[in-house]
XYZ file of C-alpha atoms in Angstrom:
633
model
C -172.202 37.690 4.826
C -171.375 40.830 6.816
C -172.736 40.843 10.359
C -172.711 43.873 12.643
C -171.983 42.939 16.261
C -172.521 45.431 19.073
C -171.161 45.382 22.603
C -173.263 47.048 25.301
C -170.911 47.780 28.207
C -173.467 48.699 30.864
C -172.986 49.780 34.456
C -174.223 46.941 36.644
C -175.813 48.090 39.883
C -175.755 45.209 42.359
C -179.193 44.066 43.538
C -180.947 46.638 41.345
C -182.452 44.473 38.578
C -184.963 47.138 37.575
C -182.260 49.781 37.032
C -180.065 47.304 35.184
C -182.927 46.276 32.936
C -183.516 49.921 31.991
C -179.855 50.176 30.988
C -180.137 46.949 28.976
C -183.252 48.126 27.143
C -181.491 51.406 26.321
C -178.588 49.422 24.833
C -181.030 47.323 22.800
C -182.523 50.540 21.431
C -179.027 51.781 20.489
C -178.235 48.490 18.796
C -181.406 48.660 16.704
C -180.693 52.243 15.683
C -177.161 51.202 14.691
C -178.696 48.375 12.656
C -176.725 45.789 14.594
C -177.514 42.103 14.114
C -176.142 40.841 17.444
C -175.847 42.621 20.798
C -173.714 41.314 23.651
C -174.359 42.401 27.240
C -172.353 41.466 30.344
C -172.571 38.485 32.664
C -175.179 38.875 35.432
C -176.344 42.031 33.642
C -179.729 41.997 35.381
C -178.987 41.140 39.055
C -175.348 42.179 39.460
C -172.754 39.675 40.643
C -171.330 40.162 44.155
C -174.557 39.919 46.145
C -173.628 37.663 49.063
C -176.441 35.565 50.461
C -179.059 37.664 48.730
C -178.741 34.839 46.196
C -180.726 32.758 48.677
C -183.797 35.036 48.603
C -186.372 33.505 46.274
C -188.396 36.698 45.813
C -185.304 38.429 44.417
C -184.555 35.499 42.102
C -188.090 35.527 40.704
C -187.874 39.283 40.083
C -184.651 38.789 38.120
C -186.342 36.122 36.008
C -189.283 38.456 35.329
C -186.954 41.278 34.261
C -185.218 38.791 31.981
C -188.526 38.219 30.219
C -188.695 41.951 29.456
C -185.302 41.758 27.763
C -186.381 38.736 25.731
C -189.528 40.559 24.621
C -187.405 43.497 23.419
C -185.273 41.303 21.135
C -187.458 41.740 18.038
C -185.234 41.937 14.967
C -182.069 41.437 16.998
C -180.035 38.673 18.656
C -179.466 39.669 22.284
C -176.988 37.759 24.466
C -177.237 38.730 28.124
C -176.364 37.423 31.554
C -178.888 36.681 34.285
C -179.503 34.266 37.103
C -181.348 31.157 35.901
C -183.476 29.227 38.353
C -185.011 25.763 38.419
C -187.666 25.884 41.185
C -188.164 22.124 40.999
C -184.602 21.355 42.068
C -182.315 22.287 44.928
C -178.608 22.815 45.354
C -176.594 20.809 47.859
C -177.164 23.533 50.460
C -180.939 23.065 50.234
C -181.618 26.322 48.383
C -183.344 26.669 45.019
C -181.212 25.523 42.088
C -179.476 28.483 40.436
C -177.206 28.927 37.443
C -174.936 31.769 36.424
C -176.314 31.815 32.910
C -176.163 33.400 29.471
C -179.450 33.809 27.598
C -179.677 34.128 23.814
C -182.884 35.845 22.662
C -184.077 36.602 19.149
C -187.428 37.906 17.945
C -188.961 37.643 21.397
C -187.929 34.031 22.006
C -185.137 32.273 23.850
C -182.870 29.986 21.862
C -181.398 26.797 23.215
C -178.074 25.004 23.071
C -177.435 21.427 24.181
C -178.867 21.816 27.692
C -182.523 20.980 28.433
C -182.892 24.631 29.452
C -183.203 27.830 27.372
C -179.838 29.164 28.590
C -176.110 28.424 28.647
C -174.783 27.548 32.076
C -171.364 28.692 33.223
C -168.976 25.741 33.111
C -165.988 26.914 35.169
C -167.135 28.362 38.489
C -164.447 30.519 40.137
C -164.036 29.901 43.835
C -160.964 31.931 44.692
C -160.179 35.507 45.711
C -163.495 37.403 45.930
C -165.494 34.781 44.044
C -167.907 32.357 45.711
C -169.654 30.877 42.685
C -169.612 27.303 43.949
C -171.409 28.417 47.091
C -174.402 29.635 45.099
C -174.498 28.258 41.557
C -174.831 24.918 39.794
C -172.511 24.359 36.835
C -172.567 22.450 33.575
C -170.045 20.061 35.122
C -172.420 19.241 37.994
C -175.380 19.081 35.657
C -173.936 16.584 33.169
C -174.137 13.343 35.234
C -177.655 14.308 36.277
C -179.172 15.019 32.856
C -176.869 13.193 30.439
C -175.004 10.347 32.144
C -174.313 8.756 28.760
C -172.631 11.922 27.492
C -169.634 14.050 28.467
C -169.400 17.645 29.593
C -167.916 18.441 26.180
C -171.067 17.099 24.519
C -173.084 19.750 26.384
C -170.840 22.611 25.283
C -172.467 23.308 21.952
C -172.870 26.555 19.983
C -176.253 28.264 19.750
C -177.611 28.492 16.228
C -179.237 31.748 15.104
C -180.615 32.772 11.725
C -179.746 36.225 10.414
C -181.061 37.333 7.020
C -181.610 33.714 6.068
C -178.121 32.491 7.021
C -177.606 30.076 9.910
C -174.776 31.139 12.200
C -173.323 29.231 15.141
C -172.422 31.399 18.134
C -170.055 30.002 20.746
C -171.455 31.570 23.921
C -169.654 31.335 27.256
C -169.354 33.228 30.522
C -166.283 35.034 31.871
C -164.238 32.366 33.662
C -164.899 29.869 30.854
C -162.335 31.846 28.888
C -159.638 31.630 31.586
C -158.533 28.175 30.525
C -155.186 27.778 32.311
C -156.409 26.067 35.473
C -159.588 24.290 34.410
C -160.216 20.840 32.951
C -162.270 22.168 30.059
C -160.994 24.572 27.417
C -164.402 25.966 26.540
C -163.344 28.139 23.534
C -161.530 25.190 21.968
C -164.502 22.854 22.552
C -166.973 25.344 21.071
C -164.737 25.797 18.028
C -164.497 22.025 17.631
C -168.299 21.857 17.609
C -168.607 24.343 14.784
C -168.779 27.766 16.476
C -167.985 30.556 14.027
C -167.317 33.218 16.654
C -166.767 33.193 20.426
C -168.955 35.455 22.564
C -167.628 35.868 26.115
C -169.947 37.828 28.413
C -168.208 38.835 31.628
C -168.499 40.650 34.917
C -164.798 40.903 35.682
C -163.393 43.206 38.398
C -160.441 45.511 37.820
C -157.032 44.364 39.018
C -153.671 45.891 38.152
C -152.173 44.181 35.059
C -155.246 41.965 34.607
C -156.080 43.443 31.209
C -152.565 42.691 29.983
C -152.960 39.057 30.965
C -156.432 38.874 29.423
C -155.192 40.289 26.137
C -152.365 37.739 26.010
C -154.672 34.838 26.865
C -157.654 35.720 24.691
C -155.389 36.777 21.827
C -153.637 33.391 21.979
C -157.015 31.611 22.040
C -158.247 33.516 18.972
C -155.075 32.581 17.055
C -155.245 28.941 18.133
C -158.885 28.331 17.183
C -158.895 30.761 14.246
C -162.039 32.562 15.403
C -162.778 36.137 16.524
C -163.506 36.579 20.236
C -165.921 39.197 21.537
C -165.352 39.984 25.225
C -168.148 42.102 26.736
C -167.532 43.268 30.302
C -169.474 45.464 32.709
C -168.574 48.621 34.578
C -169.731 49.588 38.039
C -168.828 49.074 41.677
C -169.743 46.012 43.700
C -168.576 44.787 47.082
C -168.559 41.728 49.285
C -168.962 43.570 52.564
C -165.251 44.250 53.080
C -163.674 44.902 49.700
C -164.997 47.398 47.169
C -164.354 46.120 43.636
C -164.428 48.320 40.574
C -165.383 46.923 37.176
C -163.468 48.695 34.454
C -165.250 47.514 31.309
C -162.510 47.477 28.654
C -164.689 45.199 26.532
C -162.533 43.993 23.637
C -162.835 42.433 20.197
C -159.970 40.135 19.165
C -159.347 39.178 15.551
C -158.353 35.735 14.326
C -154.727 36.893 14.396
C -155.051 37.575 18.138
C -154.779 41.348 17.861
C -157.171 43.848 19.402
C -159.490 45.288 16.770
C -161.414 47.665 19.013
C -162.323 48.035 22.659
C -164.537 49.853 25.119
C -163.549 52.687 27.357
C -162.367 52.444 30.953
C -164.803 52.866 33.862
C -167.756 54.166 31.860
C -170.746 52.671 30.041
C -170.016 52.281 26.361
C -171.542 51.052 23.135
C -169.466 50.097 20.119
C -169.770 47.940 17.021
C -167.669 45.720 14.805
C -168.229 44.296 11.336
C -167.728 40.544 10.994
C -167.417 38.630 7.736
C -168.886 35.202 8.422
C -167.150 33.675 5.384
C -163.572 34.754 6.082
C -163.840 35.292 9.843
C -162.324 38.777 9.473
C -163.575 41.321 11.983
C -162.934 45.053 12.233
C -163.965 47.675 14.761
C -165.487 51.019 13.950
C -163.030 52.755 16.319
C -159.313 52.287 16.958
C -158.380 50.463 20.183
C -157.975 52.646 23.270
C -154.413 52.430 24.670
C -153.692 50.736 27.989
C -153.215 52.949 31.057
C -149.892 52.904 32.871
C -149.966 51.698 36.500
C -150.489 54.939 38.426
C -153.064 56.236 35.935
C -154.951 52.944 36.242
C -154.798 53.099 40.057
C -156.120 56.650 40.073
C -158.931 55.778 37.669
C -159.992 52.808 39.824
C -159.836 54.776 43.083
C -161.711 57.748 41.656
C -164.436 55.550 40.185
C -164.672 53.341 43.276
C -164.692 56.150 45.842
C -167.244 58.179 43.903
C -169.669 55.268 43.666
C -169.055 54.146 47.261
C -169.761 57.607 48.674
C -172.852 57.992 46.501
C -174.160 54.584 47.594
C -173.635 55.443 51.268
C -175.008 58.994 50.806
C -171.804 60.566 52.120
C -171.383 64.031 50.611
C -168.827 65.526 53.000
C -165.599 64.197 54.461
C -163.373 65.164 57.357
C -159.710 64.189 56.980
C -156.896 64.239 59.489
C -154.025 66.067 57.755
C -150.701 65.362 59.476
C -148.320 66.697 56.836
C -147.268 63.182 55.803
C -147.700 61.684 52.353
C -150.697 59.424 53.102
C -152.980 62.086 54.502
C -151.745 64.590 51.911
C -152.705 62.280 49.043
C -156.076 61.518 50.656
C -156.767 65.246 51.079
C -155.889 66.149 47.482
C -157.850 63.181 46.155
C -161.067 63.898 48.038
C -160.979 67.651 47.410
C -160.869 66.936 43.698
C -163.623 64.309 44.011
C -166.057 66.193 46.277
C -165.101 69.835 45.833
C -163.159 71.973 48.344
C -166.340 73.159 50.083
C -167.210 69.575 51.068
C -163.907 68.644 52.692
C -162.659 69.617 56.150
C -158.936 69.101 56.841
C -157.855 69.014 60.477
C -154.302 69.142 61.772
C -154.102 67.696 65.310
C -150.634 68.438 66.666
C -149.139 67.301 69.957
C -145.810 68.295 71.457
C -144.153 65.738 69.140
C -145.263 67.290 65.872
C -142.597 69.276 64.062
C -142.994 72.751 62.657
C -142.143 71.220 59.278
C -145.166 68.891 59.120
C -147.489 71.538 60.547
C -146.361 73.955 57.841
C -146.780 71.294 55.142
C -150.352 70.622 56.299
C -151.263 74.310 56.224
C -149.653 74.801 52.812
C -151.594 71.856 51.364
C -154.894 73.218 52.688
C -154.121 76.630 51.208
C -153.160 75.128 47.838
C -156.385 73.101 47.781
C -158.445 76.167 48.826
C -160.442 74.021 51.228
C -161.582 74.108 54.861
C -158.810 73.792 57.438
C -158.545 73.764 61.220
C -155.841 73.204 63.808
C -157.039 71.310 66.876
C -154.173 70.490 69.288
C -154.573 67.309 71.315
C -151.981 67.827 74.065
C -154.529 69.034 76.608
C -157.025 66.234 76.090
C -154.292 63.584 76.015
C -152.823 64.948 79.242
C -156.283 64.844 80.826
C -156.776 61.228 79.776
C -153.346 60.283 81.116
C -154.055 62.077 84.403
C -157.418 60.359 84.851
C -155.949 56.946 84.145
C -152.989 57.422 86.468
C -154.731 59.147 89.404
C -158.101 57.406 89.584
C -158.068 54.717 92.300
C -159.309 51.276 91.263
C -160.988 49.308 94.050
C -160.806 45.499 94.129
C -163.989 44.299 95.819
C -162.526 40.795 96.199
C -159.515 41.776 98.288
C -160.505 45.229 99.486
C -157.271 46.673 98.054
C -156.790 49.629 95.735
C -154.314 50.382 92.956
C -153.738 52.875 90.158
C -152.957 52.346 86.491
C -149.619 53.166 84.928
C -149.424 54.629 81.439
C -146.275 53.645 79.542
C -144.868 55.741 76.669
C -146.223 53.149 74.216
C -149.717 53.362 75.711
C -149.481 57.148 75.493
C -148.758 56.881 71.750
C -151.965 54.902 71.261
C -153.942 57.333 73.418
C -152.877 60.123 71.067
C -153.915 58.158 67.979
C -157.300 57.301 69.491
C -157.836 60.873 70.617
C -157.308 62.098 67.077
C -159.581 59.506 65.525
C -162.323 58.579 67.975
C -162.668 62.044 69.537
C -161.605 64.848 67.189
C -162.237 63.409 63.727
C -165.391 61.516 64.649
C -166.842 64.544 66.435
C -165.838 66.995 63.728
C -167.232 64.740 60.996
C -170.585 64.586 62.766
C -170.655 68.362 63.194
C -169.454 69.099 59.640
C -171.765 66.470 58.192
C -170.724 63.238 56.542
C -167.924 60.955 57.683
C -164.180 60.805 58.246
C -161.542 58.797 56.420
C -158.919 56.174 57.132
C -155.609 57.152 55.525
C -153.603 53.967 56.236
C -151.638 52.235 53.479
C -151.139 48.531 52.808
C -147.694 48.293 54.403
C -149.077 49.611 57.695
C -152.062 47.273 57.479
C -149.800 44.285 56.837
C -147.975 44.598 60.153
C -150.614 46.400 62.202
C -148.751 49.706 62.352
C -151.992 51.410 63.331
C -154.109 51.889 66.443
C -157.450 50.289 67.204
C -160.206 52.948 67.035
C -157.592 55.570 66.142
C -155.937 55.840 62.742
C -157.595 52.539 61.771
C -161.044 54.136 61.970
C -162.983 55.741 59.133
C -165.664 55.090 56.529
C -163.321 53.991 53.721
C -159.627 53.107 53.468
C -158.831 54.799 50.158
C -155.149 53.822 50.246
C -155.639 50.492 52.011
C -154.593 48.440 48.973
C -151.622 50.636 48.002
C -148.035 50.154 49.080
C -146.146 53.234 50.212
C -144.277 53.655 46.912
C -147.611 53.577 45.098
C -148.914 56.310 47.411
C -145.913 58.482 46.517
C -146.546 57.845 42.812
C -150.197 58.742 43.262
C -149.169 62.009 44.918
C -147.001 62.920 41.913
C -149.879 61.993 39.604
C -152.264 64.275 41.496
C -149.855 67.167 41.061
C -148.862 66.529 37.457
C -152.030 65.168 35.843
C -155.080 65.812 38.018
C -154.406 69.333 39.298
C -151.658 70.235 36.817
C -150.029 72.299 39.563
C -148.149 71.522 42.765
C -150.865 71.226 45.407
C -148.653 68.786 47.315
C -145.320 70.492 48.114
C -142.031 68.780 47.398
C -141.336 68.422 51.126
C -144.157 65.917 51.503
C -142.306 63.580 49.110
C -138.878 63.962 50.728
C -139.623 64.192 54.450
C -138.987 61.066 56.526
C -142.270 59.223 57.184
C -143.139 59.338 60.872
C -146.153 58.926 63.133
C -144.806 61.745 65.373
C -146.162 60.149 68.544
C -143.035 60.269 70.713
C -139.527 61.727 70.809
C -138.302 58.493 69.178
C -140.766 58.924 66.323
C -140.210 62.284 64.704
C -139.353 63.379 61.179
C -135.925 64.436 62.425
C -135.276 61.296 64.449
C -136.144 57.620 63.990
C -139.237 58.003 61.861
C -141.364 54.979 60.993
C -139.885 51.555 61.815
C -140.943 50.328 58.358
C -138.199 50.827 55.755
C -140.576 51.173 52.836
C -138.163 50.729 49.881
C -137.506 47.220 51.218
C -140.464 46.273 53.406
C -143.107 47.268 50.839
C -141.804 44.470 48.651
C -141.144 41.993 51.455
C -144.694 42.423 52.753
C -146.115 42.143 49.238
C -144.444 38.731 48.936
C -146.448 37.598 51.993
C -149.788 38.303 50.312
C -149.668 39.225 46.611
C -147.562 36.435 45.100
C -149.793 33.717 43.688
C -147.681 31.250 45.684
C -147.432 33.290 48.858
C -143.933 33.562 50.269
C -143.196 32.030 53.670
C -140.194 32.702 55.919
C -138.721 29.468 54.533
C -138.882 30.832 50.979
C -137.380 34.157 51.982
C -134.536 32.561 53.921
C -133.773 30.280 50.983
C -133.609 33.354 48.744
C -131.309 35.016 51.264
C -128.898 32.074 51.134
C -129.037 32.093 47.321
C -128.531 35.873 47.204
C -131.757 36.408 45.238
C -134.035 38.181 47.745
C -134.157 41.463 45.795
C -134.817 39.653 42.506
C -137.609 37.528 44.003
C -139.476 40.299 45.828
C -138.755 43.053 43.299
C -136.986 45.677 45.409
C -133.859 47.619 44.493
C -130.696 45.482 44.131
C -128.210 45.705 46.979
C -130.713 46.728 49.645
C -130.448 43.534 51.688
C -126.712 43.796 52.242
C -127.023 47.514 52.895
C -129.737 47.096 55.534
C -128.672 43.800 57.114
C -124.923 43.263 57.415
C -125.352 39.831 59.051
C -127.639 36.829 58.753
C -128.688 37.443 62.349
C -129.868 40.980 61.505
C -131.771 39.721 58.439
C -133.503 36.949 60.412
C -134.341 39.275 63.287
C -136.021 41.720 60.907
C -137.874 38.982 59.038
C -139.250 37.417 62.218
C -140.221 40.773 63.682
C -142.516 41.545 60.786
C -143.717 37.978 60.190
C -144.783 37.721 63.843
C -146.742 40.959 63.505
C -148.239 39.976 60.135
C -149.486 36.660 61.524
C -150.266 37.954 65.010
C -152.314 40.892 66.294
C -152.373 42.455 62.830
C -154.956 39.862 61.774
C -157.343 41.125 64.455
C -156.677 44.680 63.337
C -157.313 43.847 59.687
C -160.655 42.273 60.593
C -161.735 45.618 62.038
C -160.393 47.920 59.342
C -162.815 49.893 57.135
C -163.662 48.648 53.643
C -161.038 49.372 51.014
C -160.999 49.759 47.243
C -159.277 46.702 45.804
C -156.721 47.334 43.063
C -154.014 44.712 43.656
C -153.804 41.025 42.883
C -154.771 40.301 46.485
C -156.422 42.812 48.805
C -156.998 42.399 52.528
C -160.567 41.664 53.527
C -162.704 39.112 51.747
C -160.184 38.796 48.930
C -157.293 37.589 51.099
C -159.138 35.454 53.629
C -157.388 34.738 56.894
C -157.985 33.246 60.302
C -156.505 34.205 63.655
C -153.896 31.508 64.164
C -150.640 31.009 66.073
C -147.546 32.230 64.221
C -146.062 29.356 62.260
C -142.536 28.627 61.028
C -141.854 25.524 58.952
C -139.365 22.869 60.063
C -137.037 23.642 57.171
C -137.037 27.322 58.090
C -136.013 26.557 61.675
C -133.262 24.206 60.473
C -131.907 26.767 58.002
C -132.066 29.527 60.595
C -130.051 27.414 63.028
C -127.411 26.711 60.381
C -127.068 30.392 59.452
C -126.809 31.578 63.043
C -124.121 28.981 63.803
C -122.012 30.402 60.982
């Protein structure tokens, strides 16, 4: 028999079950008009997913259950598979809160259908508890449920297909939720178990955030599963923006249908609600989409799409319609300016150049040229006078000690003066201008700077959103080229901004014509990434072992030959490594805690994705032994 299966890729709005239910009902209406037999909707389609401890509020849980009943009632003449929170008011989790399940519901003709559980839903089996996920904090799983309800059975016994009847034919649907399909690191291969128990097709409903290269991995994994079990796999994901208080996660959709040969038959669009269908032959297992698959985006295009989608939704959610941006003439602020002008319109962006005596004519000209090319609001507000006043007040104001009766005055070092400038720009000029212009101001820092704390408390760390906070410097440069070539299709960012030496321009030692930034980005971008983004995070011991083996560039991914070029001796290499490791593990942690929220795009973003504590800097015993051996040589 030929079955038409529809995928309803809705935008999930976190903690807005009423809005989500409207979107679900609209998808059900589309499915009926398309004469679909089965409609898949995403995981947690009614409540949203990343809700923090709102999961502990019983009134919210009961509302979600009531909205779920509306979806069930709308399933006349259609099989609807949707995600919602399932509650058991008679039982409690180990934390003392009402028992909850991350669940998939299968409704048909106004009724819920049941699998092997004593509940009218399918419970998620594999609860993710890594990166941004906290499922085990809130939800009960099939694994926990089994010894309680079926001590004489196994978890596998409870993983049974749901049987539906369509035009007189009984069909077994293997229904699972998101992580149940990521079988590499779990004890239960849910797709394989469902196939073993007679499932004729696998339906994976997901709420899976965007991460660079994640879709490639998913396609490899789900394609291999489809080939192994000989069944089609329908992956239905959500779009939208959700956060955990520190990281803003975008959900890119890309719902996909995999054939029994493991190939992609059709898929949903990126970062937009979508509805599409496929025809499935229940006898042969063959499945075909009505549209050709959409091609994968290359890295910079994917980054731009995620940032644009995430920033747009974040600003709308926070009711920020105007932004003030400090425009120094460097690449980070230039990219931020071009990005937000395109997002909000030139009339809603104010660019401010805040020169001191250390700013070069080159960067000041670049800033002005960018503002002119973007046709937006621009102002020059020098800070030398206000910084000099602050320095004078600090150095000349007597401080009285009421314990000893003595007096003294403060001394302002050149380093302190650098930070005074940064704070003057952020906390005084940008904050004040943003309030007067309306809206907020931005943080333009990149991930390399955040890694080692190359930023000033309440200065360039401040802002409503760190747009570039999960991008390494080379990715910022690539994004700048993309803005010119693809977004604007003209050179709004001049070539000088890509070739000038990066510099904070806060002292005579830090100018575009002198020392510039202490971070050597072509090398340190990749070194710092090894600290945080490798699945097995690199330690100084790992890096020193690679140095001895001559494989540092290969392991971290930077250009070959850089290590020898930058560090002629083992002593120089170790000195550089320890300088940045001490900063990464030291005060930078405190700085990262206070940074604005960022839009996560990488495999590990700072915030509540990469969780860290303020600890003493640690070097392993083997590292110290190897260091001693190298320095003796």
